[in-house]
mmCIF file of C-alpha atoms in Angstrom:
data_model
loop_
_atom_site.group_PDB
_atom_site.id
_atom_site.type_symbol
_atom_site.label_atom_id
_atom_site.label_comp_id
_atom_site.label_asym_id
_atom_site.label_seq_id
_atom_site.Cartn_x
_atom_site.Cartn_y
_atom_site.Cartn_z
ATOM 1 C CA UNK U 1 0.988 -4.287 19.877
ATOM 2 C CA UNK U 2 2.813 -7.437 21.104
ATOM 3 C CA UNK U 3 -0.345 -8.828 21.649
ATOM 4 C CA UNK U 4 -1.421 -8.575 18.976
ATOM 5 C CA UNK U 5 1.164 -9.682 17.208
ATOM 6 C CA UNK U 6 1.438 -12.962 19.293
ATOM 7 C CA UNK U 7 -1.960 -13.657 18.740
ATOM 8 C CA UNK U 8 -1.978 -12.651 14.870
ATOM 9 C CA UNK U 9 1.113 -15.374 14.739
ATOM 10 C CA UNK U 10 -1.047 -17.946 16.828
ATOM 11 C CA UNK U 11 -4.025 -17.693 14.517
ATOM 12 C CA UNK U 12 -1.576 -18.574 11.507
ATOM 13 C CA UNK U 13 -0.017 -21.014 13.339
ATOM 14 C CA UNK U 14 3.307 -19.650 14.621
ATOM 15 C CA UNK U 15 3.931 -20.035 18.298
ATOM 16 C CA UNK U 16 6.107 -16.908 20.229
ATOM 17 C CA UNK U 17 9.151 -19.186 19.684
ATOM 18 C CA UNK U 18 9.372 -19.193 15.970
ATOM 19 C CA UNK U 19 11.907 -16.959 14.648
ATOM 20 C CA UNK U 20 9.945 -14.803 12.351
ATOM 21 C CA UNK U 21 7.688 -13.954 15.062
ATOM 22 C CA UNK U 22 10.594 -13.308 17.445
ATOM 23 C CA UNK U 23 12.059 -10.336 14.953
ATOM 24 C CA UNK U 24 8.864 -8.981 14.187
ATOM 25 C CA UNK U 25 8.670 -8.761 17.914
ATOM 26 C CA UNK U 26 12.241 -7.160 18.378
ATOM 27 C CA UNK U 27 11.303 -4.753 15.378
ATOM 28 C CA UNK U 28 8.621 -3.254 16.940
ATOM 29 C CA UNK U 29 9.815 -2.631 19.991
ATOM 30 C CA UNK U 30 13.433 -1.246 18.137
ATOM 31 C CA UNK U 31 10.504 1.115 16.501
ATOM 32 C CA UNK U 32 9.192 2.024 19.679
ATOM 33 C CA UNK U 33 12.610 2.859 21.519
ATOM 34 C CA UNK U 34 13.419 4.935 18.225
ATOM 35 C CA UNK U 35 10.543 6.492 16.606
ATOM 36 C CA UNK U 36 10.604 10.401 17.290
ATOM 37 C CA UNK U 37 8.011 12.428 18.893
ATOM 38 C CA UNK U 38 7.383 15.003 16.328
ATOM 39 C CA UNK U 39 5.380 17.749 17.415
ATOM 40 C CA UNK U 40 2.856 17.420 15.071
ATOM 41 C CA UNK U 41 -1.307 17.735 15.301
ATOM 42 C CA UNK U 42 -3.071 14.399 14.117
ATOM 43 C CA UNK U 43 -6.019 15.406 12.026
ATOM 44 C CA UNK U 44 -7.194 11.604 10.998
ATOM 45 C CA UNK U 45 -6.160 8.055 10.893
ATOM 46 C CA UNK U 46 -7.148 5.359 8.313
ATOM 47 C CA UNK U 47 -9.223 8.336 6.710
ATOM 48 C CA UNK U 48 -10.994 7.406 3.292
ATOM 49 C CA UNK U 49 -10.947 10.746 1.275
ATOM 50 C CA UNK U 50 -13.561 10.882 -2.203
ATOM 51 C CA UNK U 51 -13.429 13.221 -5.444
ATOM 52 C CA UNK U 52 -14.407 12.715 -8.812
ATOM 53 C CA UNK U 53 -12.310 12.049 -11.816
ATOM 54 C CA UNK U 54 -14.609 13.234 -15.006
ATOM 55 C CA UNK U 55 -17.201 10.578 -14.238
ATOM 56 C CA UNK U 56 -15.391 7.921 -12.089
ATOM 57 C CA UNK U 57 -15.122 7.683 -8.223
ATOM 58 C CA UNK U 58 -11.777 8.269 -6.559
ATOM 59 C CA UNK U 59 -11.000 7.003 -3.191
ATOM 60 C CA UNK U 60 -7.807 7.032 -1.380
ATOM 61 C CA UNK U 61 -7.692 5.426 2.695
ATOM 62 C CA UNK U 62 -4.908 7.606 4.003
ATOM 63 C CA UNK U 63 -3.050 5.971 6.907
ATOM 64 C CA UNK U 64 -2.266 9.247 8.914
ATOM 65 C CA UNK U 65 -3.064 12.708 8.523
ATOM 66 C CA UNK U 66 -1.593 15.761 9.994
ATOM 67 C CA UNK U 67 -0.554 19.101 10.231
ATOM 68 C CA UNK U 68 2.253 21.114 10.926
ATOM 69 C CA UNK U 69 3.813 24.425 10.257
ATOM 70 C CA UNK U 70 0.933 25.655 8.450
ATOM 71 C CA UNK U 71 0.850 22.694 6.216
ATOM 72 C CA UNK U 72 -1.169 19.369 5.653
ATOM 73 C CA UNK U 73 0.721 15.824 5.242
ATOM 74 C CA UNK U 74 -0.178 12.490 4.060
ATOM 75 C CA UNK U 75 1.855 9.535 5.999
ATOM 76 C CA UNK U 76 2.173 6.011 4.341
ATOM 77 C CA UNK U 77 3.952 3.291 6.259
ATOM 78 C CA UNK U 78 6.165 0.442 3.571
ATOM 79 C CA UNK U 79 8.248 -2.498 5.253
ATOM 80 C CA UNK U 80 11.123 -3.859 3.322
ATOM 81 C CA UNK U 81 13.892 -5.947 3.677
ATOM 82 C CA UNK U 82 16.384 -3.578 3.032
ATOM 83 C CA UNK U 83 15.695 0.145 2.974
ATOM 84 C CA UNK U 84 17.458 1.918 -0.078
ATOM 85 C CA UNK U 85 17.777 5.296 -1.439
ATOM 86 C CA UNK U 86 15.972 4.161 -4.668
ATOM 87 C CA UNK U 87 12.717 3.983 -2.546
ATOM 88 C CA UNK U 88 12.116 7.326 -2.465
ATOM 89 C CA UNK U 89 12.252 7.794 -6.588
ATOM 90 C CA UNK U 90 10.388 4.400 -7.083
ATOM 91 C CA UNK U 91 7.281 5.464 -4.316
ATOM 92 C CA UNK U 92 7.312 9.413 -5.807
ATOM 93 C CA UNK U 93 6.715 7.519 -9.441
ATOM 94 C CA UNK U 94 3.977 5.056 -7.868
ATOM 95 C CA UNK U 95 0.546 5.624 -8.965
ATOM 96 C CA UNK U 96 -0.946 4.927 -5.250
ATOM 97 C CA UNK U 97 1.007 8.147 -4.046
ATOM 98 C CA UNK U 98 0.325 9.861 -7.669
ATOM 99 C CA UNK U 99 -3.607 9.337 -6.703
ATOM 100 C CA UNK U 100 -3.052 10.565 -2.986
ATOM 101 C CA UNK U 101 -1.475 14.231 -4.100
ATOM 102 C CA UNK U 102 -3.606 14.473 -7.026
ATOM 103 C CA UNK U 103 -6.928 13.682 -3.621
ATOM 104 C CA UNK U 104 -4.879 15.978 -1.359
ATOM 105 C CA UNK U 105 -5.085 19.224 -3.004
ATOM 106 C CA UNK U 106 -8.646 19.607 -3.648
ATOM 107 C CA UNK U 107 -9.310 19.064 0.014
ATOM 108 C CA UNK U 108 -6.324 20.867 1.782
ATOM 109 C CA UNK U 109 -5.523 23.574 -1.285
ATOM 110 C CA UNK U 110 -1.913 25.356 -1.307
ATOM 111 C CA UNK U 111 -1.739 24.098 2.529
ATOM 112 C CA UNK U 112 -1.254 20.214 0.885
ATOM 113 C CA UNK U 113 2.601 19.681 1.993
ATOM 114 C CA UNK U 114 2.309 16.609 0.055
ATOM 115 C CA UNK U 115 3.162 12.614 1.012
ATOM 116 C CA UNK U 116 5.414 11.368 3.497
ATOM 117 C CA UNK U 117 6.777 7.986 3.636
ATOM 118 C CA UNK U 118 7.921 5.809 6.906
ATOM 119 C CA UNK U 119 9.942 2.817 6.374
ATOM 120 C CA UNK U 120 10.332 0.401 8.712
ATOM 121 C CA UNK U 121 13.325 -2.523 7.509
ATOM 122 C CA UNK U 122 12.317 -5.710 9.508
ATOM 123 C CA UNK U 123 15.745 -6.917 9.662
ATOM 124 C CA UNK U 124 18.685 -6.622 11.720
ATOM 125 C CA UNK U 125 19.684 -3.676 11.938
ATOM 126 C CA UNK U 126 16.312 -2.416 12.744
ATOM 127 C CA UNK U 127 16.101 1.325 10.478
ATOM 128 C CA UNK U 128 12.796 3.226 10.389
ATOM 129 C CA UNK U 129 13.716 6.420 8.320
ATOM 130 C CA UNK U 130 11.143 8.963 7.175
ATOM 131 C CA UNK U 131 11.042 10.622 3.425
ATOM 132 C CA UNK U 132 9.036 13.163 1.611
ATOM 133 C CA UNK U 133 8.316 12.069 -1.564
ATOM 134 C CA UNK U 134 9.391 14.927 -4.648
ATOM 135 C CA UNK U 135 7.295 16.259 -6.935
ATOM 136 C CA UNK U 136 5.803 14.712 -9.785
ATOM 137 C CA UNK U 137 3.982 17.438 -11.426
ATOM 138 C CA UNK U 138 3.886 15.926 -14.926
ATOM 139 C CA UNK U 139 2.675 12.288 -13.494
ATOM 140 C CA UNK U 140 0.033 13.951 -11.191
ATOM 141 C CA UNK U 141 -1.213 16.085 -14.719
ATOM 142 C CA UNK U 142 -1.603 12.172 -16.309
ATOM 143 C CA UNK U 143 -3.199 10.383 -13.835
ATOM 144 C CA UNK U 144 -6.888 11.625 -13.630
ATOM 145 C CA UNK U 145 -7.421 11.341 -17.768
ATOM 146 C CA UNK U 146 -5.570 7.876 -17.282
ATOM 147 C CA UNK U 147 -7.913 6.583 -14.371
ATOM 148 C CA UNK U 148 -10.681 7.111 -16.375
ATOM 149 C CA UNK U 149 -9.151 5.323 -19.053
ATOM 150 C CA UNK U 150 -8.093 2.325 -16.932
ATOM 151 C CA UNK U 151 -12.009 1.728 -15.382
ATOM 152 C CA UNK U 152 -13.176 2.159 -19.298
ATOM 153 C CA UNK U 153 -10.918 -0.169 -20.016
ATOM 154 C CA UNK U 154 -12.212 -2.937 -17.407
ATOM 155 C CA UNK U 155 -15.849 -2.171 -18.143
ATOM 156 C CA UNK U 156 -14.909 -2.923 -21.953
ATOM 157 C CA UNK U 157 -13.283 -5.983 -21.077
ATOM 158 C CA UNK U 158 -16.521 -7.448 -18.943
ATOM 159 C CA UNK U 159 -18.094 -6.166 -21.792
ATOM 160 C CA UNK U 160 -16.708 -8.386 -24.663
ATOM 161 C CA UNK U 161 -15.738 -11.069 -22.852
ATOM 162 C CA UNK U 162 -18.973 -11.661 -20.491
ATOM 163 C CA UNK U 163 -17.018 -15.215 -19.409
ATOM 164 C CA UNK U 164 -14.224 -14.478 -16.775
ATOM 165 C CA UNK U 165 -12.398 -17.491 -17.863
ATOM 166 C CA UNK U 166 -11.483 -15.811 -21.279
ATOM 167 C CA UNK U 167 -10.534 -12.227 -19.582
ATOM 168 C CA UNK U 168 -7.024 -11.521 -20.246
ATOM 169 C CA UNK U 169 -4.290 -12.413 -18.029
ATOM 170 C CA UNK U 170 -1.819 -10.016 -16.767
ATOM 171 C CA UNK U 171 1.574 -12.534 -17.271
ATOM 172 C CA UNK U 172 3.283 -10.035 -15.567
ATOM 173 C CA UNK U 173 5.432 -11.300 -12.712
ATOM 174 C CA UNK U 174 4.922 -7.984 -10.707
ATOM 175 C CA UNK U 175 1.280 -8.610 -10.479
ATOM 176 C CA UNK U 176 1.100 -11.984 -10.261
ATOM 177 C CA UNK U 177 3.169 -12.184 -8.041
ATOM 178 C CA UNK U 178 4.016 -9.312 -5.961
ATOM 179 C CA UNK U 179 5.972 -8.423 -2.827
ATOM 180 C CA UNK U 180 3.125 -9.418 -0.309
ATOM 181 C CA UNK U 181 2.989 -13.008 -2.378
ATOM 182 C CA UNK U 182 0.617 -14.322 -4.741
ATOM 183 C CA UNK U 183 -2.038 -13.137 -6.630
ATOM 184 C CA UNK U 184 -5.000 -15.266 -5.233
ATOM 185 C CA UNK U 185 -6.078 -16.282 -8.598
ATOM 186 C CA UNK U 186 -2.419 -17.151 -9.570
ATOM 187 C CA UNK U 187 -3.479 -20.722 -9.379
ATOM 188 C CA UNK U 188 -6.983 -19.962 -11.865
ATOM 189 C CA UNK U 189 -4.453 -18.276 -14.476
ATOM 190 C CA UNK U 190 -1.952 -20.955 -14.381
ATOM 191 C CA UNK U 191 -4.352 -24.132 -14.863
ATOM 192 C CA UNK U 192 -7.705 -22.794 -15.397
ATOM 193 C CA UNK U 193 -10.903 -24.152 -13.979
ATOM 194 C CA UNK U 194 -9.003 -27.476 -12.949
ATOM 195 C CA UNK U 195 -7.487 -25.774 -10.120
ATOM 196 C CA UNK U 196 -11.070 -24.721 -8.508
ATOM 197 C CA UNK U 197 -11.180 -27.206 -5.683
ATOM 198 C CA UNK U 198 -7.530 -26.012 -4.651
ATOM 199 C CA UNK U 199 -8.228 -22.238 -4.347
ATOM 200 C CA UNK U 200 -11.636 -23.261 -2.403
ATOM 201 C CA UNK U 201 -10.258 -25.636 -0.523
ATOM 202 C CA UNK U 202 -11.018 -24.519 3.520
ATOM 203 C CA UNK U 203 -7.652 -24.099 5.351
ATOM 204 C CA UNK U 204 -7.969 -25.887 8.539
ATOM 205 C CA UNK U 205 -7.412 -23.669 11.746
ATOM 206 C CA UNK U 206 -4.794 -23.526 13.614
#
C-alpha cells in the first residue's frame, strides 16, 4: 500500500516529503500494526449486489463481505478527522447503509447480520474502531417506495425542463459541498455557462 500511496501523491503532485503524505503514510501502517485478525470467512470484495425496487434498478458495491457465526455482514470503511460516538447514529440513519440492509436480506435471508462500519481517524492519535450499525426498521420500511419516488422525480425534472441550465439547483451546502470537497459542477451553479472554460480547463500533469 505505501506504494501506492507514494505514487497516488506523485501523480497529484505531492512528493514523500510533504506532510499530508507523511501521515497518511504513518496511518496506514498504525492500521496495519493494529487492525485485528478476526477469524472471519471473506465471501466477496468490492461486490456489486442488484434487486428491484417496484420498477427501478437497485445496486449497492459492497466493500467486504463475510461470514461468521452463522451470519452474513456487510463492511463499509469511513475516514474522519475525529472519530465520535455520534457516527454510529448518523451512518445507521444514512440512506447508503438504509439501501445496503434493505439489498442484504433478499440475498442472505434471516442469516443477514446486518452492516458493519470501520473507521479509520487519519490524525494523531491514529484510532480505527469497528461498529455495527442498529436497526432502523422503520427507515428500511421507507426507503424502497421513496427510491422510486426520487428516480420519478429526476425523470420528471429532465422531463419539463429538457435544458440542464434551468434544472434546479440543490443550494444545499451538504451537497454542494460535501466532506470529500466540491461538487464538480459547483462552479456551473454558481456562475452559469460563463464558468465553462474553467471546469474544462485540462489540469496540467504533474
Amino acid at each position: 500500500p505505501e506504494e501506492a500511496i507514494l505514487e497516488s501523491a506523485r501523480r497529484r503532485g505531492y512528493s514523500a516529503a510533504d506532510s499530508d503524505v507523511r501521515t497518511v503514510l504513518a496511518a496506514v501502517r498504525a492500521y496495519q500494526d493494529s487492525a485485528v485478525r478476526e477469524n472471519v470467512q471473506v465471501l466477496a470484495v468490492e461486490h456489486e449486489f442488484r434487486i428491484m425496487l417496484g420498477p427501478e434498478l437497485f445496486t449497492a458495491r459492497i466493500d467486504l463481505v463475510t461470514a461468521a457465526r452463522g451470519r452474513v455482514y456487510f463492511y463499509d470503511w469511513k475516514s474522519t478527522w475525529k472519530v465520535e460516538t455520534k457516527h454510529q447514529t448518523i451512518f445507521t440513519m444514512s440512506g447508503q447503509f438504509a439501501g445496503q440492509r434493505v439489498i442484504g436480506r433478499p440475498y442472505y435471508g434471516d442469516k443477514f447480520g446486518g452492516i458493519v462500519i470501520g473507521m479509520a481517524q487519519r490524525v494523531p492519535p491514529f484510532r480505527f474502531p469497528t461498529f455495527s450499525l442498529e436497526p432502523a426498521p422503520n427507515l428500511d420500511a421507507q426507503f424502497p417506495e421513496r427510491y422510486v419516488e426520487v428516480n420519478a422525480a429526476i425523470e420528471r425534472t429532465a422531463a419539463e425542463h429538457p435544458d440542464p441550465w434551468s434544472w434546479p439547483k440543490a443550494m444545499n451546502e451538504h451537497t454542494c459541498f460535501t466532506r470529500y470537497g466540491p461538487c464538480p459542477a459547483l462552479a456551473l451553479c454558481q456562475w452559469g455557462k460563463g464558468a465553462l472554460a474553467q471546469v474544462q480547463a485540462p489540469q496540467a500533469a504533474p
